[in-house]
N, C-alpha and C. Protein backbone atom coordinates (compact mmCIF):
# COMPACT_ATOMS: atom_id res chain seq x y z
N MET A 1 0.83 -1.20 0.00
CA MET A 1 0.00 0.00 0.00
C MET A 1 0.87 1.25 0.00
N LYS A 2 1.97 1.24 0.76
CA LYS A 2 2.81 2.43 0.81
C LYS A 2 3.48 2.70 -0.53
N ALA A 3 3.83 1.65 -1.28
CA ALA A 3 4.46 1.85 -2.58
C ALA A 3 3.50 2.56 -3.53
N LYS A 4 2.21 2.24 -3.48
CA LYS A 4 1.23 2.91 -4.34
C LYS A 4 1.07 4.37 -3.96
N VAL A 5 1.12 4.65 -2.67
CA VAL A 5 0.99 6.04 -2.23
C VAL A 5 2.19 6.85 -2.68
N SER A 6 3.39 6.32 -2.56
CA SER A 6 4.56 7.09 -2.94
C SER A 6 4.65 7.26 -4.45
N VAL A 7 4.22 6.23 -5.22
CA VAL A 7 4.22 6.37 -6.67
C VAL A 7 3.19 7.41 -7.09
N GLY A 8 2.02 7.39 -6.44
CA GLY A 8 1.00 8.39 -6.74
C GLY A 8 1.46 9.79 -6.39
N PHE A 9 2.17 9.91 -5.27
CA PHE A 9 2.70 11.21 -4.87
C PHE A 9 3.72 11.71 -5.89
N LEU A 10 4.60 10.83 -6.35
CA LEU A 10 5.60 11.23 -7.33
C LEU A 10 4.96 11.61 -8.66
N MET A 11 3.91 10.89 -9.04
CA MET A 11 3.21 11.23 -10.29
C MET A 11 2.54 12.60 -10.17
N ALA A 12 1.90 12.86 -9.02
CA ALA A 12 1.26 14.16 -8.82
C ALA A 12 2.30 15.28 -8.82
N LEU A 13 3.44 15.03 -8.20
CA LEU A 13 4.51 16.02 -8.18
C LEU A 13 5.03 16.29 -9.59
N ALA A 14 5.19 15.24 -10.38
CA ALA A 14 5.66 15.41 -11.76
C ALA A 14 4.66 16.20 -12.59
N ILE A 15 3.37 15.93 -12.39
CA ILE A 15 2.34 16.67 -13.13
C ILE A 15 2.36 18.15 -12.74
N LEU A 16 2.52 18.43 -11.44
CA LEU A 16 2.57 19.82 -11.00
C LEU A 16 3.79 20.54 -11.55
N LEU A 17 4.92 19.86 -11.64
CA LEU A 17 6.12 20.49 -12.18
C LEU A 17 5.98 20.77 -13.66
N VAL A 18 5.36 19.86 -14.39
CA VAL A 18 5.20 20.05 -15.83
C VAL A 18 4.18 21.15 -16.11
N ALA A 19 3.14 21.24 -15.29
CA ALA A 19 2.07 22.19 -15.54
C ALA A 19 2.28 23.54 -14.87
N SER A 20 3.41 23.75 -14.24
CA SER A 20 3.60 25.02 -13.53
C SER A 20 3.77 26.16 -14.53
N GLY A 21 3.32 27.31 -14.13
CA GLY A 21 3.38 28.48 -15.00
C GLY A 21 4.66 29.27 -14.79
N GLN A 22 4.76 30.36 -15.48
CA GLN A 22 5.91 31.22 -15.37
C GLN A 22 5.76 32.12 -14.15
N ALA A 23 6.82 32.31 -13.40
CA ALA A 23 6.78 33.15 -12.21
C ALA A 23 7.35 34.53 -12.55
N PHE A 24 6.66 35.54 -12.10
CA PHE A 24 7.11 36.91 -12.30
C PHE A 24 7.55 37.48 -10.96
N GLY A 25 8.77 38.00 -10.89
CA GLY A 25 9.27 38.54 -9.64
C GLY A 25 8.81 39.97 -9.42
N PHE A 26 8.66 40.31 -8.17
CA PHE A 26 8.30 41.66 -7.76
C PHE A 26 9.60 42.34 -7.37
N THR A 27 10.09 43.25 -8.18
CA THR A 27 11.45 43.73 -8.04
C THR A 27 11.62 44.93 -7.12
N GLY A 28 10.61 45.56 -6.70
CA GLY A 28 10.80 46.72 -5.84
C GLY A 28 9.50 47.34 -5.43
N GLY A 29 9.60 48.51 -4.84
CA GLY A 29 8.40 49.22 -4.42
C GLY A 29 7.53 49.61 -5.59
N LEU A 30 6.31 49.86 -5.30
CA LEU A 30 5.37 50.25 -6.34
C LEU A 30 5.59 51.69 -6.75
N ASP A 31 5.20 51.99 -7.95
CA ASP A 31 5.22 53.35 -8.45
C ASP A 31 4.01 54.10 -7.88
N PRO A 32 4.14 55.35 -7.51
CA PRO A 32 3.00 56.08 -6.93
C PRO A 32 1.76 56.12 -7.81
N THR A 33 1.89 55.82 -9.10
CA THR A 33 0.72 55.81 -9.98
C THR A 33 0.05 54.45 -10.04
N ASP A 34 0.65 53.42 -9.44
CA ASP A 34 0.11 52.06 -9.51
C ASP A 34 -1.12 51.91 -8.63
N PHE A 35 -1.91 50.89 -8.96
CA PHE A 35 -3.10 50.54 -8.19
C PHE A 35 -2.67 50.05 -6.81
N PHE A 36 -3.32 50.44 -5.79
CA PHE A 36 -3.11 50.04 -4.39
C PHE A 36 -1.76 50.50 -3.84
N TYR A 37 -1.20 51.56 -4.38
CA TYR A 37 0.06 52.09 -3.84
C TYR A 37 -0.13 52.60 -2.41
N THR A 38 -1.26 53.20 -2.13
CA THR A 38 -1.51 53.74 -0.78
C THR A 38 -1.51 52.62 0.25
N GLY A 39 -2.15 51.49 -0.06
CA GLY A 39 -2.16 50.36 0.86
C GLY A 39 -0.78 49.76 1.05
N TYR A 40 -0.02 49.62 -0.05
CA TYR A 40 1.34 49.12 0.03
C TYR A 40 2.21 50.05 0.86
N ASP A 41 2.07 51.34 0.62
CA ASP A 41 2.87 52.32 1.36
C ASP A 41 2.56 52.27 2.85
N LEU A 42 1.30 52.15 3.18
CA LEU A 42 0.90 52.10 4.59
C LEU A 42 1.41 50.84 5.27
N VAL A 43 1.17 49.68 4.67
CA VAL A 43 1.52 48.41 5.32
C VAL A 43 3.02 48.18 5.33
N VAL A 44 3.66 48.28 4.19
CA VAL A 44 5.08 47.91 4.10
C VAL A 44 5.99 49.04 4.57
N ASN A 45 5.82 50.23 4.01
CA ASN A 45 6.78 51.30 4.31
C ASN A 45 6.59 51.92 5.69
N ARG A 46 5.35 52.14 6.08
CA ARG A 46 5.13 52.85 7.35
C ARG A 46 5.02 51.93 8.55
N ILE A 47 4.44 50.71 8.38
CA ILE A 47 4.26 49.83 9.53
C ILE A 47 5.42 48.84 9.65
N LEU A 48 5.67 48.04 8.60
CA LEU A 48 6.71 47.01 8.70
C LEU A 48 8.12 47.59 8.74
N ASN A 49 8.39 48.62 7.97
CA ASN A 49 9.72 49.22 7.98
C ASN A 49 9.88 50.27 9.07
N GLY A 50 8.80 50.64 9.72
CA GLY A 50 8.85 51.68 10.73
C GLY A 50 9.07 51.13 12.12
N PRO A 51 8.85 51.96 13.11
CA PRO A 51 9.09 51.54 14.49
C PRO A 51 8.13 50.45 14.97
N ILE A 52 6.92 50.41 14.42
CA ILE A 52 5.97 49.37 14.83
C ILE A 52 6.48 47.99 14.43
N GLY A 53 6.96 47.86 13.21
CA GLY A 53 7.49 46.59 12.74
C GLY A 53 8.75 46.17 13.48
N PHE A 54 9.61 47.13 13.78
CA PHE A 54 10.84 46.81 14.51
C PHE A 54 10.53 46.33 15.92
N ILE A 55 9.65 47.03 16.61
CA ILE A 55 9.29 46.63 17.98
C ILE A 55 8.59 45.28 17.97
N ALA A 56 7.71 45.05 17.00
CA ALA A 56 7.02 43.76 16.91
C ALA A 56 8.00 42.63 16.64
N GLY A 57 8.94 42.84 15.73
CA GLY A 57 9.93 41.81 15.42
C GLY A 57 10.82 41.47 16.61
N VAL A 58 11.30 42.48 17.30
CA VAL A 58 12.14 42.24 18.47
C VAL A 58 11.34 41.57 19.59
N ALA A 59 10.10 41.99 19.78
CA ALA A 59 9.27 41.38 20.83
C ALA A 59 9.00 39.91 20.54
N VAL A 60 8.75 39.57 19.28
CA VAL A 60 8.52 38.16 18.93
C VAL A 60 9.79 37.35 19.11
N ILE A 61 10.94 37.91 18.79
CA ILE A 61 12.20 37.18 18.98
C ILE A 61 12.47 36.97 20.47
N VAL A 62 12.23 37.97 21.29
CA VAL A 62 12.42 37.82 22.74
C VAL A 62 11.46 36.78 23.29
N TRP A 63 10.23 36.80 22.81
CA TRP A 63 9.24 35.81 23.24
C TRP A 63 9.69 34.40 22.88
N GLY A 64 10.23 34.22 21.67
CA GLY A 64 10.74 32.92 21.26
C GLY A 64 11.95 32.50 22.08
N ALA A 65 12.80 33.46 22.44
CA ALA A 65 13.98 33.14 23.25
C ALA A 65 13.59 32.72 24.66
N THR A 66 12.48 33.23 25.16
CA THR A 66 12.05 32.82 26.50
C THR A 66 11.42 31.43 26.51
N MET A 67 11.06 30.92 25.35
CA MET A 67 10.50 29.57 25.28
C MET A 67 11.58 28.49 25.38
N ILE A 68 12.79 28.80 25.00
CA ILE A 68 13.87 27.81 24.97
C ILE A 68 14.20 27.27 26.36
N PRO A 69 14.37 28.10 27.40
CA PRO A 69 14.66 27.53 28.72
C PRO A 69 13.53 26.69 29.29
N ARG A 70 12.31 26.92 28.83
CA ARG A 70 11.18 26.12 29.30
C ARG A 70 11.06 24.79 28.59
N GLY A 71 11.91 24.54 27.60
CA GLY A 71 11.91 23.28 26.88
C GLY A 71 10.94 23.23 25.72
N GLN A 72 10.39 24.33 25.31
CA GLN A 72 9.46 24.37 24.19
C GLN A 72 10.25 24.72 22.92
N TYR A 73 10.98 23.74 22.43
CA TYR A 73 11.91 24.01 21.34
C TYR A 73 11.21 24.24 20.00
N LEU A 74 10.23 23.43 19.66
CA LEU A 74 9.57 23.57 18.37
C LEU A 74 8.80 24.90 18.25
N PRO A 75 7.99 25.29 19.25
CA PRO A 75 7.37 26.61 19.13
C PRO A 75 8.38 27.75 19.16
N ALA A 76 9.50 27.55 19.85
CA ALA A 76 10.52 28.60 19.90
C ALA A 76 11.15 28.82 18.53
N VAL A 77 11.41 27.74 17.82
CA VAL A 77 12.00 27.89 16.48
C VAL A 77 11.05 28.62 15.56
N GLY A 78 9.78 28.24 15.58
CA GLY A 78 8.80 28.92 14.74
C GLY A 78 8.65 30.38 15.10
N THR A 79 8.67 30.67 16.39
CA THR A 79 8.53 32.06 16.84
C THR A 79 9.75 32.89 16.45
N LEU A 80 10.94 32.32 16.59
CA LEU A 80 12.15 33.04 16.20
C LEU A 80 12.18 33.31 14.70
N LEU A 81 11.75 32.33 13.91
CA LEU A 81 11.69 32.54 12.46
C LEU A 81 10.66 33.61 12.09
N ALA A 82 9.54 33.61 12.79
CA ALA A 82 8.52 34.63 12.53
C ALA A 82 9.02 36.02 12.88
N GLY A 83 9.76 36.14 13.99
CA GLY A 83 10.32 37.43 14.36
C GLY A 83 11.34 37.92 13.34
N GLY A 84 12.17 37.01 12.85
CA GLY A 84 13.10 37.38 11.79
C GLY A 84 12.40 37.78 10.51
N ALA A 85 11.30 37.10 10.21
CA ALA A 85 10.53 37.46 9.01
C ALA A 85 9.89 38.83 9.16
N ILE A 86 9.46 39.18 10.36
CA ILE A 86 8.89 40.51 10.57
C ILE A 86 9.97 41.58 10.39
N LEU A 87 11.17 41.31 10.91
CA LEU A 87 12.24 42.30 10.78
C LEU A 87 12.71 42.47 9.33
N LYS A 88 12.64 41.41 8.55
CA LYS A 88 13.09 41.47 7.16
C LYS A 88 11.91 41.45 6.19
N ALA A 89 10.76 41.94 6.61
CA ALA A 89 9.55 41.88 5.78
C ALA A 89 9.70 42.65 4.48
N ASP A 90 10.40 43.77 4.50
CA ASP A 90 10.56 44.53 3.27
C ASP A 90 11.37 43.77 2.24
N ASP A 91 12.41 43.05 2.67
CA ASP A 91 13.19 42.23 1.74
C ASP A 91 12.38 41.05 1.23
N ILE A 92 11.55 40.48 2.09
CA ILE A 92 10.72 39.35 1.68
C ILE A 92 9.70 39.81 0.64
N VAL A 93 9.12 40.98 0.84
CA VAL A 93 8.15 41.51 -0.13
C VAL A 93 8.82 41.76 -1.46
N ASN A 94 10.03 42.26 -1.46
CA ASN A 94 10.73 42.57 -2.71
C ASN A 94 11.16 41.33 -3.45
N THR A 95 11.46 40.24 -2.76
CA THR A 95 11.95 39.04 -3.44
C THR A 95 10.87 38.02 -3.71
N MET A 96 9.68 38.27 -3.23
CA MET A 96 8.60 37.31 -3.41
C MET A 96 8.10 37.34 -4.85
N GLY A 97 7.86 36.17 -5.41
CA GLY A 97 7.34 36.09 -6.76
C GLY A 97 5.84 35.89 -6.76
N MET A 98 5.24 36.11 -7.90
CA MET A 98 3.80 35.95 -8.03
C MET A 98 3.54 35.12 -9.28
N ILE A 99 2.80 34.03 -9.12
CA ILE A 99 2.47 33.19 -10.27
C ILE A 99 1.15 33.66 -10.86
N ILE A 100 1.20 33.96 -12.12
CA ILE A 100 -0.01 34.45 -12.81
C ILE A 100 -0.51 33.35 -13.73
């Protein structure tokens, strides 16, 4: 039974790889004339890159660091990664691709 499941999984993976579309990268900030520039500017530039995002990222990292002495290693790793993602959110937004 396990051999059939793994063969089916590999076939599904092969089909997804063959049928995948072209990915377009998001190379930078939006132009002020683009659609939804105000929302992007508010969320990314003012909140995530500003003091709110920095304080949130550091607080999440400290929270994750306090989980380690209590022996909660798996939630601590996830929390530390989330804090790092908050601190580097602007770089993540710039390098993230979008499949159309």
